[in-house]
Short mmCIF file of C-alpha atoms in Angstrom, two decimals:
data_model
loop_
_atom_site.label_atom_id
_atom_site.label_comp_id
_atom_site.label_asym_id
_atom_site.label_seq_id
_atom_site.Cartn_x
_atom_site.Cartn_y
_atom_site.Cartn_z
CA UNK A 932 0.07 0.03 -0.07
CA UNK A 933 1.63 3.14 -1.16
CA UNK A 934 1.44 6.24 1.63
CA UNK A 935 -0.70 9.32 0.96
CA UNK A 936 2.16 11.80 0.41
CA UNK A 937 2.48 15.54 1.30
CA UNK A 938 5.28 17.93 0.29
CA UNK A 939 7.23 20.99 1.52
CA UNK A 940 9.21 22.76 -0.71
CA UNK A 941 12.81 24.17 0.41
CA UNK A 942 15.47 26.12 -1.51
CA UNK A 943 18.21 24.03 -2.28
CA UNK A 944 20.88 25.66 -0.27
CA UNK A 945 18.24 24.48 3.24
CA UNK A 946 19.25 21.84 5.31
CA UNK A 947 17.30 18.91 4.63
CA UNK A 948 17.58 17.24 8.36
CA UNK A 949 16.38 17.98 11.77
CA UNK A 950 13.55 20.20 12.95
CA UNK A 951 12.19 22.56 10.42
CA UNK A 952 10.14 25.25 12.10
CA UNK A 953 9.05 26.83 8.90
CA UNK A 954 9.94 29.49 6.83
CA UNK A 955 9.07 33.43 7.43
CA UNK A 956 5.70 33.21 5.69
CA UNK A 957 4.70 29.59 7.86
CA UNK A 958 6.21 31.31 11.11
CA UNK A 959 3.87 34.04 10.38
CA UNK A 960 0.67 32.26 9.66
CA UNK A 961 1.22 29.58 12.53
CA UNK A 962 1.59 26.56 10.74
CA UNK A 963 3.70 24.75 7.98
CA UNK A 964 2.64 25.29 4.67
CA UNK A 965 2.44 21.88 2.60
CA UNK A 966 1.03 20.90 -0.79
CA UNK A 967 -0.32 17.64 -2.27
CA UNK A 968 1.22 16.31 -5.06
CA UNK A 969 -1.08 17.96 -7.94
CA UNK A 970 -0.20 21.25 -6.04
CA UNK A 971 3.54 21.16 -5.89
CA UNK A 972 3.89 22.84 -9.49
CA UNK A 973 1.47 25.60 -8.74
CA UNK A 974 3.27 26.33 -5.62
CA UNK A 975 6.58 26.40 -7.24
CA UNK A 976 4.92 29.04 -9.77
CA UNK A 977 3.30 31.13 -7.41
CA UNK A 978 6.03 31.22 -4.40
CA UNK A 979 9.25 30.10 -6.21
CA UNK A 980 9.69 31.65 -9.28
CA UNK A 981 12.96 33.36 -8.25
CA UNK A 982 14.13 30.27 -7.47
CA UNK A 983 16.18 28.26 -9.60
CA UNK A 984 16.99 24.91 -7.61
CA UNK A 985 14.73 23.75 -5.05
CA UNK A 986 13.86 20.26 -2.94
CA UNK A 987 10.63 18.85 -2.99
CA UNK A 988 10.25 16.40 0.31
CA UNK A 989 7.51 14.09 0.35
CA UNK A 990 6.06 12.77 3.79
CA UNK A 991 3.46 10.14 4.89
CA UNK A 992 0.63 12.14 5.75
CA UNK A 993 -0.43 9.67 8.64
CA UNK A 994 3.09 9.67 10.40
CA UNK A 995 2.78 13.46 10.44
CA UNK A 996 -0.28 12.96 13.09
CA UNK A 997 -3.04 15.02 14.05
CA UNK A 998 -1.03 18.10 13.77
CA UNK A 999 -1.54 18.07 9.94
CA UNK A 1000 -4.78 19.58 8.50
CA UNK A 1001 -6.59 19.81 5.25
CA UNK A 1002 -7.49 23.49 5.22
CA UNK A 1003 -9.05 25.95 2.50
CA UNK A 1004 -6.78 28.19 1.10
CA UNK A 1005 -6.39 29.44 -2.43
CA UNK A 1006 -9.59 29.54 -4.44
CA UNK A 1007 -10.81 27.40 -1.49
CA UNK A 1008 -8.71 24.33 -2.26
CA UNK A 1009 -7.51 22.16 0.37
CA UNK A 1010 -3.89 22.57 1.49
CA UNK A 1011 -2.12 20.28 4.24
CA UNK A 1012 -0.80 22.51 6.96
CA UNK A 1013 1.26 20.93 9.94
CA UNK A 1014 0.33 23.09 12.94
CA UNK A 1015 3.68 22.27 14.51
CA UNK A 1016 7.70 21.36 13.75
CA UNK A 1017 8.31 19.48 10.82
CA UNK A 1018 10.46 16.65 11.49
CA UNK A 1019 12.66 16.80 7.97
CA UNK A 1020 13.90 13.42 8.61
CA UNK A 1021 10.74 11.85 8.33
CA UNK A 1022 10.99 12.64 4.58
CA UNK A 1023 9.85 9.47 2.59
CA UNK A 1024 11.24 11.27 -0.71
CA UNK A 1025 13.67 14.00 -1.27
CA UNK A 1026 13.79 15.44 -5.39
CA UNK A 1027 16.06 18.11 -6.41
CA UNK A 1028 14.38 20.24 -9.20
CA UNK A 1029 16.33 22.35 -11.42
CA UNK A 1030 15.37 24.89 -13.57
CA UNK A 1031 16.19 24.85 -17.57
CA UNK A 1032 17.84 27.12 -19.80
CA UNK A 1033 14.26 28.04 -20.68
CA UNK A 1034 12.87 28.52 -16.72
CA UNK A 1035 11.05 25.36 -16.50
CA UNK A 1036 11.26 22.53 -14.15
CA UNK A 1037 12.20 19.69 -16.86
CA UNK A 1038 10.86 17.00 -14.10
CA UNK A 1039 7.34 18.58 -13.67
CA UNK A 1040 7.00 19.40 -17.32
CA UNK A 1041 7.14 15.31 -17.50
CA UNK A 1042 4.99 14.24 -15.63
#
């Protein structure tokens, strides 16, 4: 049985281990912003337009426990929000994405 994954996008230079309290916007909002699989590309476009390399970390939603809630956000879509510190060592997957010379994320264009 495959796990239901939720994803956190981090700039390539950010650490990939240990506790992650969130980016400045997460801290202001009071939770760590995560994305469902189909929300990764729109989140990259909206919040990472000035970045060329990112890590996309996948987490088993069940392992994040009751602090993970799916709540309405942009246009009413349900986004995963973690009301606590994200333990980066729990990541089930780590994918490094890099824009090509045309500004496209090739790994996302292929899917």
